[in-house]
Structures are given as structure tokens and as C-alpha cells.
């Protein structure tokens, strides 16, 4: 009896439901289609509702763009292109149309066509952050790094606080110049620990290739009133759009000034939402091995970059740790920024640090520093930094260390 009643009620309501759908406006149907697509991920229903809306308003551009997007998300590329081609024939100039159409081609590796669509869109919307950023992504995916850098620079000129453009700009900077020659000088002064100041000069050459960057570096140091040299090789091979490696090795015959051998490997990941991460190890050999494991996480936010790094060194007695927090504020491109650093412990990454065979890095150290990097004509890169260390160089004995570092790099 109850089943019969509900069936009768449904028959009564059906005409009203059909009447309601037939008399719904195109805006009503568009709103329902968006809800189906965005809230329910029900693309077939969204397509049907959008088609009904277009029957009522064939020239409703926003609905056509939406329909093309939903076809794209449904992997119905033929239907999506038909929708976008019709809009192109109507000479539609909406910014969202060019973004949607170019995104379809970009996601399907049709890079040349995507760039053609974007350029047409930029002729109507030259200040479009979204189109410039999409152009940078297309060029980056096609390994056209110089063009990608120009596109990200255009985004940052329009809006220096664009987080995604800032992150991409920094990720591709290693690939935008085929060659780079660099020289750095570091001066270290100790008030108690050593009688003599330290001087270190490094000269490097970097070559960017299709698989990543390779660097050869020569270091000269005057420590403890003695001279020493070291040679280093480093590589940053790309594994995918998400992952790349750091691999480094060094050798010196002047043990004590430098470790006899050093090696290091890290896996880097470009993560969603402008995050990045790293896991790796560093090894130093004087007369025995010192092993350190490192991890870091970074985040781009508008003009800022934040990074937290740790080094952990286990042995049979304890686990030594160091932590460093870094903040950068970018003023222009990838090489123009102010930086601030604070932390505990000493990093094995720089020869300027007092990292000796007796493992003084395991003693307590506080450090704070600042840096300024800037470029001239994009090919002349300058850096200056200063760091203060309060270091326990023997148990319960502390001293101060002051570092000044100057650098210059010529890219070509």
C-alpha cells in the first residue's frame, strides 16, 4: 500500500519537476552544472546541464568555456577542442578562454600550440599574471629555460608577491645560463680559539646541460698560518620534474686544512603548494670517517623563502644535532634578495667553518648572520654576507668567530 502511494506521489510531482527544468534560466542551469562539477565531481551531469544552458543561451561565453574545461577534465579532448575552436572562431577575447584552451594543450604536451594560444591571449591581456605564469610552465616543461625565466620575470614585474612564479623562478635559475664563473673570498677572525685569521678563496666553473648542472671548484685556504688546497666536483642531475639530485665529492692532500675526502648526496623534491624538501648525507674523512645525515624543508610565500635544515651525526656515544633556520626576501629575480640565518651547531657544507678531525662540531655553537645578493644586467651576480658564531671549542670553553664572505659570479 505504501509503495503504491509513493509511486502515485512521484507521478504527481514529475510534471512539476519537468516544468521546473524547462523553465530554469541558463544561469540556474549553469549554477547547477558548476555545483555538479566542483562539489560532486559529477562531470557527466555537469556536461548535460551546461549543454541545456547553452540551448537557452548559445552565446553565453562563460558556459562554453566551462563546458570545454569539463570535457578536458573528463579526458574527452575531441569535444573540448571543438568547444574551444568554436569560441576561437567567434573571436572571443575573454582571458579565461585563453587560459582554459592553452591549459588543455599544455596538459597534453602540445607545447607549441599552447604557446600560440597564450601569445594571442596576451595580445589582449598583456598584464595577465595567469597567462604569463602558464607560459612559464609550458616553456619549463619543454626545457626552454631561458624563455621560462623571461615569462616568470614578467609575472614578478606585474606582481612581485606571486608565490608560484617565485618558486618556479628559483627552480629554473640553474638552467638559464650555460656557463658561470665564480670566485668567493672568506675571512674568519677568532677572539680566543686561534691566534691567526683564516683566509679561503674558491674559484668555480659551472656548466648547465640538458640533464643538469655540473660544477668544478678549486679551494685555497690559509688556516693556522698554513696553506692548503682542495678540489671539488658537484652535480645536480634532474630525475624528473619533481625530483633532482645533488652529488658531490672533494679531495685534498692537505689534511687538517681540509678533509682528505668528502662526499655527499641529497635527493631534492619540488613539492605541491610551493614547498620543497631534501634528504641526504655528508661524509668527511680525515684519518677516520665522520658521517652526517641531513634533511630540510623549504616554503615559498610571496616574496619570501623559508627553510629549516638539520644535520644529525650519530656515533657510539651520542647523536649530535645542528639546526639552521633561513629566511630570504626577494626584491627582484632569483639572485636578488636579503637573507637572515640563525641556528645552533655547525654545517659541514662550507669550508669556512671550524669543522676539524677532533669533531668540534659536536660542541655547542650558536650562529646568526645576514646576506645580500644582487645582480647587474642579470649576468653579474654579487654576494656579501656576515656571520657571527659563539662556539664551544673545548668543553665549557667558548669563543667568538666573525666571518665575512664576498662573492662574484659571471654568467654567460
Coordinates of C-alpha atoms in Angstrom, one line a residue:
X1 CA 0.0 0.0 0.0
X2 CA 2.8 2.4 1.0
X3 CA 4.8 1.6 -2.2
X4 CA 1.7 2.4 -4.3
X5 CA 1.3 5.7 -2.5
X6 CA 4.8 6.9 -3.2
X7 CA 4.6 5.8 -6.8
X8 CA 1.4 7.8 -7.2
X9 CA 3.1 10.8 -5.5
X10 CA 6.1 10.6 -7.8
X11 CA 3.7 10.7 -10.8
X12 CA 2.1 13.8 -9.4
X13 CA 5.4 15.6 -8.8
X14 CA 7.1 14.6 -12.1
X15 CA 5.3 17.2 -14.3
X16 CA 6.2 19.9 -11.8
X17 CA 9.9 18.7 -11.9
X18 CA 9.9 18.7 -15.7
X19 CA 8.2 22.1 -15.7
X20 CA 10.9 23.4 -13.4
X21 CA 13.8 22.2 -15.5
X22 CA 12.2 23.5 -18.7
X23 CA 11.7 27.0 -17.2
X24 CA 15.1 27.2 -15.4
X25 CA 17.2 30.0 -16.7
X26 CA 20.6 29.5 -18.3
X27 CA 22.1 31.0 -15.1
X28 CA 20.2 28.5 -13.0
X29 CA 21.4 25.6 -15.1
X30 CA 25.0 27.0 -15.1
X31 CA 24.9 27.2 -11.3
X32 CA 23.8 23.6 -11.0
X33 CA 26.4 22.5 -13.5
X34 CA 29.2 24.2 -11.5
X35 CA 27.9 22.5 -8.3
X36 CA 27.9 19.1 -10.0
X37 CA 31.4 19.6 -11.3
X38 CA 33.2 21.3 -8.4
X39 CA 31.3 19.9 -5.4
X40 CA 30.2 16.5 -6.6
X41 CA 32.9 15.8 -9.3
X42 CA 29.9 14.5 -11.4
X43 CA 31.2 15.6 -14.8
X44 CA 28.6 13.8 -17.0
X45 CA 25.8 15.7 -15.1
X46 CA 27.7 18.9 -15.3
X47 CA 28.1 18.5 -19.1
X48 CA 24.4 17.7 -19.6
X49 CA 23.4 20.8 -17.6
X50 CA 25.9 23.0 -19.4
X51 CA 24.5 21.8 -22.7
X52 CA 21.0 22.6 -21.6
X53 CA 22.1 26.0 -20.6
X54 CA 23.7 26.7 -24.0
X55 CA 20.5 25.6 -25.7
X56 CA 18.8 28.5 -24.0
X57 CA 21.8 30.9 -24.4
X58 CA 24.0 29.8 -27.3
X59 CA 26.3 32.8 -27.0
X60 CA 26.9 32.6 -23.2
X61 CA 30.7 32.5 -23.4
X62 CA 31.3 31.6 -19.7
X63 CA 29.2 28.5 -20.0
X64 CA 31.0 27.4 -23.2
X65 CA 34.4 27.9 -21.5
X66 CA 33.2 25.9 -18.5
X67 CA 31.9 23.1 -20.8
X68 CA 35.3 23.0 -22.5
X69 CA 37.0 22.7 -19.2
X70 CA 34.7 19.9 -18.0
X71 CA 35.3 18.0 -21.3
X72 CA 39.1 18.4 -20.6
X73 CA 38.8 17.1 -17.1
X74 CA 36.8 14.1 -18.5
X75 CA 39.6 13.4 -21.0
X76 CA 37.2 14.0 -23.8
X77 CA 39.8 16.1 -25.7
X78 CA 38.0 16.0 -29.1
X79 CA 34.8 17.5 -27.6
X80 CA 36.9 20.0 -25.6
X81 CA 38.8 21.2 -28.7
X82 CA 35.5 21.5 -30.6
X83 CA 34.1 23.8 -28.0
X84 CA 37.3 25.9 -27.8
X85 CA 37.6 26.1 -31.6
X86 CA 34.1 27.4 -31.9
X87 CA 34.9 30.1 -29.4
X88 CA 38.1 31.0 -31.3
X89 CA 36.1 31.3 -34.5
X90 CA 33.8 33.8 -32.7
X91 CA 36.9 35.8 -31.9
X92 CA 36.3 35.5 -28.1
X93 CA 38.7 37.6 -26.2
X94 CA 38.0 36.5 -22.6
X95 CA 41.1 35.9 -20.5
X96 CA 39.6 32.7 -19.1
X97 CA 39.1 31.3 -22.6
X98 CA 42.8 31.5 -23.4
X99 CA 43.8 30.1 -20.0
X100 CA 41.4 27.1 -20.4
X101 CA 42.3 26.4 -24.1
X102 CA 46.1 26.7 -23.5
X103 CA 45.8 24.6 -20.4
X104 CA 44.2 21.8 -22.4
X105 CA 47.1 21.8 -24.9
X106 CA 49.8 22.2 -22.1
X107 CA 48.4 19.2 -20.1
X108 CA 48.6 17.1 -23.3
X109 CA 52.1 18.1 -24.2
X110 CA 51.1 20.2 -27.2
X111 CA 53.6 22.9 -26.2
X112 CA 53.8 24.9 -29.4
X113 CA 50.1 25.2 -29.8
X114 CA 49.7 26.2 -26.1
X115 CA 52.3 29.0 -26.6
X116 CA 50.4 30.2 -29.7
X117 CA 47.1 30.4 -27.8
X118 CA 48.8 32.1 -24.8
X119 CA 50.5 34.7 -27.0
X120 CA 47.2 35.5 -28.6
X121 CA 45.6 35.9 -25.2
X122 CA 48.5 38.2 -24.1
X123 CA 47.9 40.4 -27.0
X124 CA 44.5 41.2 -25.5
X125 CA 45.6 40.9 -21.8
X126 CA 49.3 41.9 -21.6
X127 CA 49.1 42.2 -17.7
X128 CA 47.6 38.8 -17.1
X129 CA 49.5 37.0 -14.3
X130 CA 47.8 33.8 -15.1
X131 CA 48.7 33.7 -18.8
X132 CA 52.3 34.7 -18.1
X133 CA 52.6 32.0 -15.4
X134 CA 51.1 29.4 -17.7
X135 CA 53.6 30.4 -20.4
X136 CA 56.4 29.9 -18.0
X137 CA 55.1 26.5 -17.1
X138 CA 54.8 25.5 -20.7
X139 CA 58.4 26.6 -21.5
X140 CA 59.7 24.9 -18.4
X141 CA 58.0 21.6 -19.3
X142 CA 59.6 21.9 -22.8
X143 CA 63.1 22.5 -21.3
X144 CA 63.1 26.1 -22.7
X145 CA 64.5 27.6 -19.6
X146 CA 65.6 31.0 -20.9
X147 CA 62.1 31.6 -22.2
X148 CA 60.6 30.3 -19.0
X149 CA 62.7 32.7 -17.0
X150 CA 61.6 35.7 -19.1
X151 CA 57.9 34.7 -18.5
X152 CA 58.4 34.3 -14.7
X153 CA 60.1 37.7 -14.7
X154 CA 57.1 39.2 -16.4
X155 CA 54.8 37.7 -13.7
X156 CA 57.0 39.1 -10.9
X157 CA 57.1 42.5 -12.6
X158 CA 53.3 42.6 -12.5
X159 CA 53.1 41.1 -9.0
X160 CA 56.3 40.5 -7.0
X161 CA 54.3 38.6 -4.4
X162 CA 53.2 35.8 -6.8
X163 CA 54.3 32.7 -4.8
X164 CA 54.1 30.2 -7.6
X165 CA 56.1 32.4 -10.0
X166 CA 58.8 33.0 -7.3
X167 CA 59.2 29.3 -6.7
X168 CA 59.4 28.4 -10.4
X169 CA 61.9 31.3 -11.0
X170 CA 64.2 29.8 -8.3
X171 CA 63.9 26.2 -9.6
X172 CA 64.9 27.1 -13.1
X173 CA 67.7 29.5 -12.3
X174 CA 70.4 26.8 -12.6
X175 CA 69.4 26.1 -16.2
X176 CA 69.1 29.7 -17.6
X177 CA 72.8 30.2 -18.2
X178 CA 75.0 27.6 -19.9
X179 CA 78.2 28.8 -18.1
X180 CA 79.1 30.5 -14.9
X181 CA 82.5 31.5 -13.5
X182 CA 82.6 32.4 -9.8
X183 CA 85.0 33.5 -7.2
X184 CA 84.5 33.9 -3.4
X185 CA 86.6 35.1 -0.6
X186 CA 86.0 34.3 3.1
X187 CA 87.7 36.0 6.1
X188 CA 87.4 34.5 9.6
X189 CA 88.5 36.1 12.8
X190 CA 88.7 34.3 16.2
X191 CA 88.9 36.1 19.5
X192 CA 90.2 33.1 21.5
X193 CA 90.2 29.8 19.7
X194 CA 93.0 30.6 17.2
X195 CA 95.8 33.2 17.0
X196 CA 95.7 33.6 13.2
X197 CA 92.8 34.7 11.0
X198 CA 91.6 32.3 8.3
X199 CA 91.5 33.2 4.6
X200 CA 89.8 31.0 2.0
X201 CA 89.5 31.7 -1.8
X202 CA 87.3 29.5 -4.0
X203 CA 87.1 29.5 -7.8
X204 CA 84.4 27.6 -9.6
X205 CA 83.1 26.9 -13.1
X206 CA 79.5 25.7 -13.7
X207 CA 78.2 24.1 -16.9
X208 CA 74.5 23.6 -17.4
X209 CA 73.4 20.7 -19.6
X210 CA 70.1 19.1 -20.6
X211 CA 70.4 16.6 -17.7
X212 CA 71.5 19.1 -15.1
X213 CA 74.4 21.3 -13.9
X214 CA 78.0 20.3 -13.2
X215 CA 80.5 22.3 -11.2
X216 CA 84.2 22.0 -10.7
X217 CA 85.7 24.0 -7.8
X218 CA 89.2 24.7 -6.5
X219 CA 89.7 26.0 -2.9
X220 CA 92.8 27.6 -1.4
X221 CA 92.9 28.1 2.4
X222 CA 95.3 29.7 4.8
X223 CA 94.5 28.3 8.3
X224 CA 96.7 28.0 11.3
X225 CA 99.3 30.0 9.3
X226 CA 99.5 27.1 6.9
X227 CA 98.3 26.8 3.3
X228 CA 96.2 24.1 1.7
X229 CA 94.3 23.3 -1.4
X230 CA 91.2 21.2 -2.3
X231 CA 89.4 20.2 -5.5
X232 CA 85.7 19.5 -5.6
X233 CA 83.2 18.2 -8.2
X234 CA 79.5 18.7 -7.9
X235 CA 76.5 17.7 -10.0
X236 CA 72.8 18.4 -9.9
X237 CA 71.2 15.9 -12.3
X238 CA 67.4 16.1 -12.9
X239 CA 65.4 12.9 -12.4
X240 CA 62.0 14.3 -13.2
X241 CA 60.0 17.5 -13.0
X242 CA 59.6 16.8 -9.3
X243 CA 63.0 15.3 -8.3
X244 CA 66.6 16.1 -8.7
X245 CA 69.9 15.0 -7.1
X246 CA 72.9 16.6 -5.6
X247 CA 76.1 14.6 -5.7
X248 CA 79.4 16.0 -4.6
X249 CA 83.0 14.8 -3.9
X250 CA 86.2 16.5 -2.8
X251 CA 89.9 15.7 -2.3
X252 CA 92.8 17.4 -0.6
X253 CA 96.3 16.3 0.1
X254 CA 96.5 18.9 2.9
X255 CA 94.7 17.0 5.7
X256 CA 93.8 19.2 8.6
X257 CA 93.4 22.3 6.4
X258 CA 90.8 20.3 4.5
X259 CA 89.4 16.7 4.9
X260 CA 91.3 14.3 2.7
X261 CA 88.0 13.2 1.2
X262 CA 84.5 14.5 1.3
X263 CA 81.3 13.1 -0.3
X264 CA 77.7 14.0 -0.3
X265 CA 74.4 13.0 -1.9
X266 CA 70.9 14.6 -1.5
X267 CA 67.5 13.9 -3.1
X268 CA 65.5 17.1 -3.6
X269 CA 61.8 17.3 -4.3
X270 CA 59.7 20.2 -5.7
X271 CA 56.5 19.6 -3.7
X272 CA 53.0 21.0 -4.2
X273 CA 52.0 24.4 -2.8
X274 CA 55.5 25.8 -3.3
X275 CA 57.1 23.5 -0.8
X276 CA 60.4 21.7 -1.3
X277 CA 62.2 19.0 0.6
X278 CA 65.6 17.3 0.9
X279 CA 67.1 14.2 2.3
X280 CA 70.8 13.2 2.1
X281 CA 74.1 12.5 3.8
X282 CA 77.6 14.2 4.0
X283 CA 80.8 12.3 4.7
X284 CA 84.2 13.7 5.7
X285 CA 87.4 11.7 6.1
X286 CA 90.5 12.9 7.9
X287 CA 92.1 9.8 9.4
X288 CA 88.6 8.3 10.1
X289 CA 85.1 8.9 8.7
X290 CA 82.6 11.4 10.0
X291 CA 79.1 10.8 8.8
X292 CA 76.2 13.3 8.9
X293 CA 72.7 13.0 7.7
X294 CA 70.7 16.0 6.6
X295 CA 67.1 16.9 6.0
X296 CA 65.5 20.2 5.1
X297 CA 62.1 21.6 4.2
X298 CA 61.5 24.9 2.4
X299 CA 58.5 27.0 1.5
X300 CA 58.0 30.0 -0.8
X301 CA 55.4 32.6 0.2
X302 CA 55.0 35.7 -1.8
X303 CA 58.4 37.5 -1.8
X304 CA 59.7 35.2 1.0
X305 CA 61.5 31.8 1.2
X306 CA 61.7 30.0 4.5
X307 CA 63.9 27.0 5.1
X308 CA 64.7 24.8 8.1
X309 CA 67.6 22.4 7.9
X310 CA 69.1 19.8 10.3
X311 CA 72.3 17.8 10.4
X312 CA 72.4 14.7 12.6
X313 CA 75.6 12.8 13.3
X314 CA 75.3 9.5 15.3
X315 CA 78.2 7.7 16.9
X316 CA 78.7 5.1 19.6
X317 CA 78.3 7.7 22.4
X318 CA 75.5 10.1 21.3
X319 CA 73.7 11.8 18.5
X320 CA 74.9 15.3 17.6
X321 CA 72.5 17.7 16.0
X322 CA 72.5 21.1 14.4
X323 CA 69.6 23.2 13.2
X324 CA 69.5 26.3 11.0
X325 CA 66.6 28.5 10.0
X326 CA 66.9 30.7 7.0
X327 CA 64.7 33.4 5.6
X328 CA 65.1 35.3 2.3
X329 CA 63.2 38.3 1.0
X330 CA 63.4 38.6 -2.8
X331 CA 63.5 42.1 -4.3
X332 CA 63.5 41.1 -8.0
X333 CA 64.6 37.9 -9.6
X334 CA 66.1 34.6 -8.3
X335 CA 69.5 36.3 -7.5
X336 CA 68.3 39.4 -5.8
X337 CA 67.5 39.0 -2.1
X338 CA 68.2 39.8 1.5
X339 CA 68.8 36.8 3.8
X340 CA 68.8 36.1 7.5
X341 CA 70.1 33.0 9.2
X342 CA 70.0 31.7 12.8
X343 CA 70.9 28.4 14.2
X344 CA 72.8 26.0 16.5
X345 CA 75.6 23.8 15.5
X346 CA 77.9 24.0 12.5
X347 CA 77.2 22.9 9.0
X348 CA 79.7 20.8 7.1
X349 CA 78.7 22.5 3.8
X350 CA 81.2 25.3 4.0
X351 CA 85.0 25.2 4.4
X352 CA 84.8 28.5 6.4
X353 CA 83.6 26.5 9.4
X354 CA 85.9 25.2 12.0
X355 CA 85.0 21.5 11.3
X356 CA 88.0 19.6 12.3
X357 CA 89.0 15.9 12.8
X358 CA 88.5 16.2 16.6
X359 CA 84.8 16.7 15.8
X360 CA 84.4 20.1 17.4
X361 CA 81.2 20.4 15.5
X362 CA 79.6 18.3 18.3
X363 CA 80.2 21.1 20.8
X364 CA 77.7 23.8 21.4
X365 CA 77.5 26.6 18.8
X366 CA 75.2 29.5 18.3
X367 CA 75.2 31.4 15.0
X368 CA 73.4 34.3 13.4
X369 CA 74.1 36.0 10.1
X370 CA 72.8 38.1 7.2
X371 CA 73.5 38.3 3.5
X372 CA 72.7 40.4 0.5
X373 CA 72.7 39.1 -3.1
X374 CA 72.1 41.3 -6.1
X375 CA 72.6 41.1 -9.9
X376 CA 73.6 43.7 -12.5
X377 CA 72.3 43.1 -16.1
X378 CA 71.3 39.6 -15.0
X379 CA 74.8 38.2 -15.8
X380 CA 76.8 39.8 -13.0
X381 CA 76.0 38.3 -9.6
X382 CA 77.3 39.7 -6.4
X383 CA 77.0 38.5 -2.8
X384 CA 78.1 39.7 0.6
X385 CA 77.4 38.1 3.9
X386 CA 78.5 38.2 7.6
X387 CA 78.1 35.6 10.3
X388 CA 78.7 35.6 14.0
X389 CA 79.4 32.3 15.9
X390 CA 79.6 31.8 19.6
X391 CA 81.3 28.4 19.7
X392 CA 82.3 26.0 22.4
X393 CA 85.7 25.0 21.0
X394 CA 86.5 22.9 24.1
X395 CA 84.2 21.6 26.8
X396 CA 82.9 24.5 28.8
X397 CA 85.2 27.0 26.9
X398 CA 83.6 29.4 24.4
X399 CA 84.9 31.8 21.9
X400 CA 83.6 34.1 19.2
X401 CA 84.1 33.8 15.5
X402 CA 83.3 36.5 12.9
X403 CA 83.1 35.7 9.2
X404 CA 82.8 37.9 6.2
X405 CA 82.2 36.4 2.8
X406 CA 82.3 38.2 -0.6
X407 CA 81.4 36.6 -4.0
X408 CA 81.1 37.4 -7.6
X409 CA 79.8 35.2 -10.5
X410 CA 79.7 35.9 -14.2
X411 CA 77.1 34.0 -16.2
X412 CA 77.2 33.6 -20.0

